Tab-separated table of C-alpha atoms in Angstrom:
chain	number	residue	atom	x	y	z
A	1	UNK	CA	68.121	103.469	45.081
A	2	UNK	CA	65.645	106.145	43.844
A	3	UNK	CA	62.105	105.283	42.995
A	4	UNK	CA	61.221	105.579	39.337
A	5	UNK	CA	59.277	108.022	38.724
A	6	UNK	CA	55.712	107.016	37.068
A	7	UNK	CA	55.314	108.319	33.523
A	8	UNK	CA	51.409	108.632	32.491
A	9	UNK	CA	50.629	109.158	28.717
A	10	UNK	CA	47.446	111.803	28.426
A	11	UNK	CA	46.572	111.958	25.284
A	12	UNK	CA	42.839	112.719	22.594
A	13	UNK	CA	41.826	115.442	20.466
A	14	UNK	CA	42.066	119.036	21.096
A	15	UNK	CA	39.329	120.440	23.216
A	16	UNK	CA	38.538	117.389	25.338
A	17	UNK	CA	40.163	118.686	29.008
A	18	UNK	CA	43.738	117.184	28.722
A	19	UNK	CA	45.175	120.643	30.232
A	20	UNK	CA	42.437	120.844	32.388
A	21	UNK	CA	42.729	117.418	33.595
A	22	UNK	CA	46.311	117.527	34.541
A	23	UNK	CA	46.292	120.921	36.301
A	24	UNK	CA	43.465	119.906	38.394
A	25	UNK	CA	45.336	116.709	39.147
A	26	UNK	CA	48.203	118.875	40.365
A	27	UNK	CA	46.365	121.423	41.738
A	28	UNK	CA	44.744	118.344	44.097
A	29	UNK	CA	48.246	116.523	44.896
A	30	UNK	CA	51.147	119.189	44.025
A	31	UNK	CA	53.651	116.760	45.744
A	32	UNK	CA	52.788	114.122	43.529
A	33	UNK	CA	52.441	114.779	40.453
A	34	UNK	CA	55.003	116.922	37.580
A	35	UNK	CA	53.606	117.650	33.749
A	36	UNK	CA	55.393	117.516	30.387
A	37	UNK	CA	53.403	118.941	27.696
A	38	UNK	CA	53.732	118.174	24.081
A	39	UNK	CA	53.285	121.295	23.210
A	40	UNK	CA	56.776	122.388	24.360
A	41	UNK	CA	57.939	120.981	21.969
A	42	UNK	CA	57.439	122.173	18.621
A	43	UNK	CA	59.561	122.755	16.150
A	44	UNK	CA	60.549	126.215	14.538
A	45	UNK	CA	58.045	127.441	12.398
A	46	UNK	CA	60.222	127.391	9.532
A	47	UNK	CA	60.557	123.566	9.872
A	48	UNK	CA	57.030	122.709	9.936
A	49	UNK	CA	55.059	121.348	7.283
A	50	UNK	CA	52.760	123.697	5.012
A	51	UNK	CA	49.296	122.914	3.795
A	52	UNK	CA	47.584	125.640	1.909
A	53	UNK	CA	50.086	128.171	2.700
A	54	UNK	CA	49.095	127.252	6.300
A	55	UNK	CA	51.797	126.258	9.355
A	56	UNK	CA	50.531	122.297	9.850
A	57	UNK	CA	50.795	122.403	13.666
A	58	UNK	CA	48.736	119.259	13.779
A	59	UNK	CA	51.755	116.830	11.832
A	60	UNK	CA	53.897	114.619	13.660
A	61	UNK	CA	56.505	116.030	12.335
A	62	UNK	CA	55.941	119.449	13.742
A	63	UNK	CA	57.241	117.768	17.000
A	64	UNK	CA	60.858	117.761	18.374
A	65	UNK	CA	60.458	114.146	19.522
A	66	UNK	CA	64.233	113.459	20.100
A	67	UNK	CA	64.322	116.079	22.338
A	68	UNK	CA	61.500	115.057	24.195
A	69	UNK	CA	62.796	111.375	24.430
A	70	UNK	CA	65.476	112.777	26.391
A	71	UNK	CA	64.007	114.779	28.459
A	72	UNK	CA	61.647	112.314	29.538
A	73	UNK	CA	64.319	110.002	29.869
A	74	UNK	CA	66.225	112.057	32.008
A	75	UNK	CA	62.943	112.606	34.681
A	76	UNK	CA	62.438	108.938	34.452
A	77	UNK	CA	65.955	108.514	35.948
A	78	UNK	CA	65.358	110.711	38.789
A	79	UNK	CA	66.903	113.920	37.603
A	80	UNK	CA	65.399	117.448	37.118
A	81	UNK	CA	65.593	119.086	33.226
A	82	UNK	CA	65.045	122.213	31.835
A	83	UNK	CA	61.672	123.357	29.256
A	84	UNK	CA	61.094	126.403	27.487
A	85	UNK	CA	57.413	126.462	28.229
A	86	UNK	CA	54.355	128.592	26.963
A	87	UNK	CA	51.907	126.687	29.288
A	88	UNK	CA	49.459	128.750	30.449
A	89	UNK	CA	49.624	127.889	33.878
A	90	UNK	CA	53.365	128.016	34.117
A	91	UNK	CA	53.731	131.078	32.216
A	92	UNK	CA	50.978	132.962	31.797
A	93	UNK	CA	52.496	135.924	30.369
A	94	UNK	CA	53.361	133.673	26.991
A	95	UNK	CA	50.841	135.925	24.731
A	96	UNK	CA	53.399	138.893	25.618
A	97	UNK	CA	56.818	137.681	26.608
A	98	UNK	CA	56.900	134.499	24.299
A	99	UNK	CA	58.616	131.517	25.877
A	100	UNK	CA	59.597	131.073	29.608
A	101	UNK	CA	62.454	128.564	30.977
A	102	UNK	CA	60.931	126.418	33.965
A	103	UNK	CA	62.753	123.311	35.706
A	104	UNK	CA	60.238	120.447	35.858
A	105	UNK	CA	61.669	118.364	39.092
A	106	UNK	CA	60.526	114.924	38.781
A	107	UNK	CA	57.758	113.615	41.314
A	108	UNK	CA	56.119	110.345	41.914
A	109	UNK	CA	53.899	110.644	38.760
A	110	UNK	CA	54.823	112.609	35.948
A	111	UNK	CA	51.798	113.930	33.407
A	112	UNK	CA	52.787	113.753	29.519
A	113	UNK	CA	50.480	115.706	28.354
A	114	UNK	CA	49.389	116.394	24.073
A	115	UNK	CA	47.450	115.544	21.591
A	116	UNK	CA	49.905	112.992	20.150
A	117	UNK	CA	51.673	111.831	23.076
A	118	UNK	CA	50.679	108.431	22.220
A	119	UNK	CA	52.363	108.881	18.670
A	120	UNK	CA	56.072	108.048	19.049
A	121	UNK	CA	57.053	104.355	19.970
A	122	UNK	CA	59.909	105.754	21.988
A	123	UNK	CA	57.515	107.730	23.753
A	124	UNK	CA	55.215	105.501	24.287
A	125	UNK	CA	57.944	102.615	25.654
A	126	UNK	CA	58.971	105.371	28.615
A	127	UNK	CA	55.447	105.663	29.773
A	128	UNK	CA	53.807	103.326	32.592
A	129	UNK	CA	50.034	103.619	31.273
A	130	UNK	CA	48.297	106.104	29.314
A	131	UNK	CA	44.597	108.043	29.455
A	132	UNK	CA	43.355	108.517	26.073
A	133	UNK	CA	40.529	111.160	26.424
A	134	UNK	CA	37.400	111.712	24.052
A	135	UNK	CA	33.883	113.277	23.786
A	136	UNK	CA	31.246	112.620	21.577
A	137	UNK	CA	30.405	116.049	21.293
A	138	UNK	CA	32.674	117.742	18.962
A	139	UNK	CA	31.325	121.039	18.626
A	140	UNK	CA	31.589	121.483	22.028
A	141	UNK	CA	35.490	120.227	21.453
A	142	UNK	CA	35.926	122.752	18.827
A	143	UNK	CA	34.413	125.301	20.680
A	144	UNK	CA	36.515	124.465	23.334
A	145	UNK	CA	39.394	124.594	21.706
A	146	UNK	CA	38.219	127.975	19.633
A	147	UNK	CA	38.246	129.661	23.306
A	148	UNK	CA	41.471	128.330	24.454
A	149	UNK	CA	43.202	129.864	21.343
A	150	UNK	CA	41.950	133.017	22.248
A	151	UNK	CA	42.435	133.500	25.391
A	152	UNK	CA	45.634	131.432	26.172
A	153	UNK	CA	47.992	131.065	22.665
A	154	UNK	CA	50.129	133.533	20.784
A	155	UNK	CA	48.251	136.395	18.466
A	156	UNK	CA	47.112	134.703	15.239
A	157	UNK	CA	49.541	135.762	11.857
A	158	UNK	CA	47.708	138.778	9.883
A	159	UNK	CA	44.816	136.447	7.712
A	160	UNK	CA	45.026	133.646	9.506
A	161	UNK	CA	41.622	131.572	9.549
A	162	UNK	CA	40.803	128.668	11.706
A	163	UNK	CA	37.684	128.015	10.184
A	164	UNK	CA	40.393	126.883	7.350
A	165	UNK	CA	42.734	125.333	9.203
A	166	UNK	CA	40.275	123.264	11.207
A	167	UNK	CA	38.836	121.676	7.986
A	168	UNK	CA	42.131	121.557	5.899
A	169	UNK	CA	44.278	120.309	8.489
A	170	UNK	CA	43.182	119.740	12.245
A	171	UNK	CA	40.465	117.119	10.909
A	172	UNK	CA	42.129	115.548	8.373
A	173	UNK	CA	45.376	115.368	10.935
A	174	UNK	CA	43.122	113.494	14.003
A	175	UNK	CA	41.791	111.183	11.134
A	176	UNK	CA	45.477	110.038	10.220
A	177	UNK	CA	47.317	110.580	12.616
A	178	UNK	CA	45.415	111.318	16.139
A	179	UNK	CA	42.855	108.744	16.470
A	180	UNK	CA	44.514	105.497	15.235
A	181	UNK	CA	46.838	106.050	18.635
A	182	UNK	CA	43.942	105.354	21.213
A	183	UNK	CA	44.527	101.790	20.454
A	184	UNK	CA	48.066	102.376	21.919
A	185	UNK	CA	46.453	103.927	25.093
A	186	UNK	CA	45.726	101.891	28.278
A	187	UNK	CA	42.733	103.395	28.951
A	188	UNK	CA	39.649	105.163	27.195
A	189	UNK	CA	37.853	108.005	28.756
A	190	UNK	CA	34.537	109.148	27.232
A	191	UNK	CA	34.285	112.797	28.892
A	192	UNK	CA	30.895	113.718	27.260
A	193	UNK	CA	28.709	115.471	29.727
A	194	UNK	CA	31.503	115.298	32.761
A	195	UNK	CA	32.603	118.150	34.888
A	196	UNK	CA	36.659	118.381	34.910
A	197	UNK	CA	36.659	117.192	38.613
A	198	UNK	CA	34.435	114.100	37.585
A	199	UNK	CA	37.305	113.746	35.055
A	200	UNK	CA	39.728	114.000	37.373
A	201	UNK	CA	38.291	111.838	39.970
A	202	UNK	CA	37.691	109.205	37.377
A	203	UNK	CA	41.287	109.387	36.378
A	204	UNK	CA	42.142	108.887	40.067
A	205	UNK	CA	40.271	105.502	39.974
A	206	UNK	CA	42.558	104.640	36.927
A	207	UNK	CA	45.560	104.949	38.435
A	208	UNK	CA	44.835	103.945	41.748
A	209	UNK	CA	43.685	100.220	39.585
A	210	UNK	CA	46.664	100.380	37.781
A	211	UNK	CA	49.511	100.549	39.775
């Protein structure tokens, strides 16, 4: 009989290291761990909610969860799937060539990774434990995130401003809908002031306790 794989929940605000955390975490053990990120999973523009004439990226129901049910499902069983990824570690030509189809395999611990992973009950029942990560800091989290955007996600629509859609919709979307979910998470991470391999190692010592 195969082992089940473990499925680990990493979830917390944008800008506070959950891509960093989970690629250094595979980077350290690439036999053990796989990652799942949320963001593979949004829906069509055209299907997302609009606030202010502005895509709401930040709204549960920008998510495909059904499909990400199943696929999680299916690695939980033992069996490889297929994701359309723009990752930037897995395809880091995204900004140019747009999408790329990788085969996640599943491996003794599997990283769901996004900043509602804790969101969906259905989600939440496949997972094994869960790492909600903050930081006290949240200009530094903005800022964070401000860089990521630019170096790493697709070129910004013609007037787009994220001054804008930071206060009309990423805020007001953590208050509702973001940070009521780290009471659903098995563990809380304060990352204020920590390097990501402190992160990391700390994580380590969270997993290793709760197996």
């Amino acid at each position: 009989m195969k082992n089940i794989p473990t499925l680990i929940g990493i979830a917390g605000g944008s800008g506070t290291g959950k891509s960093t955390l989970v690629f250094t975490l595979l980077d350290r053990y690439p036999d053990k761990f796989a990652v799942v990120h949320l963001d593979d999973y949004f829906q069509k523009r055209e299907r997302i909610p609009v606030v202010d004439n502005m895509t709401n990226w930040d709204h549960p129901d920008a998510i495909r969860w059904d499909e990400l049910v199943r696929d999680l499902t299916t690695l939980r069983s033992g069996r490889s799937t297929e994701v359309l990824t723009k990752s930037e570690r897995l395809n880091p030509e995204y900004r140019d060539k747009g999408k790329k189809l990788i085969t996640i395999t599943p491996k003794p611990m599997i990283l769901v990774e996004g900043f509602l992973t804790l969101w969906h009950p259905k989600v939440r029942a496949l997972l094994t434990t869960s790492i909600y990560l903050e930081t006290k800091d949240e200009q530094l989290r903005l800022g964070r995130r401000a860089t990521h955007r630019q170096q790493f996600r697709a070129k910004p629509k013609e007037g787009y401003d994220d001054d804008a859609y930071v206060k009309k919709i990423l805020l007001p979307m953590h208050e509702q809908f973001l940070y009521p979910t780290k009471q659903c998470a098995g563990r809380i991470l304060d990352v204020t002031g920590m390097t990501p391999d402190e992160v990391a190692d700390r994580v380590e010592q969270f997993l290793t306790l709760d197996k």
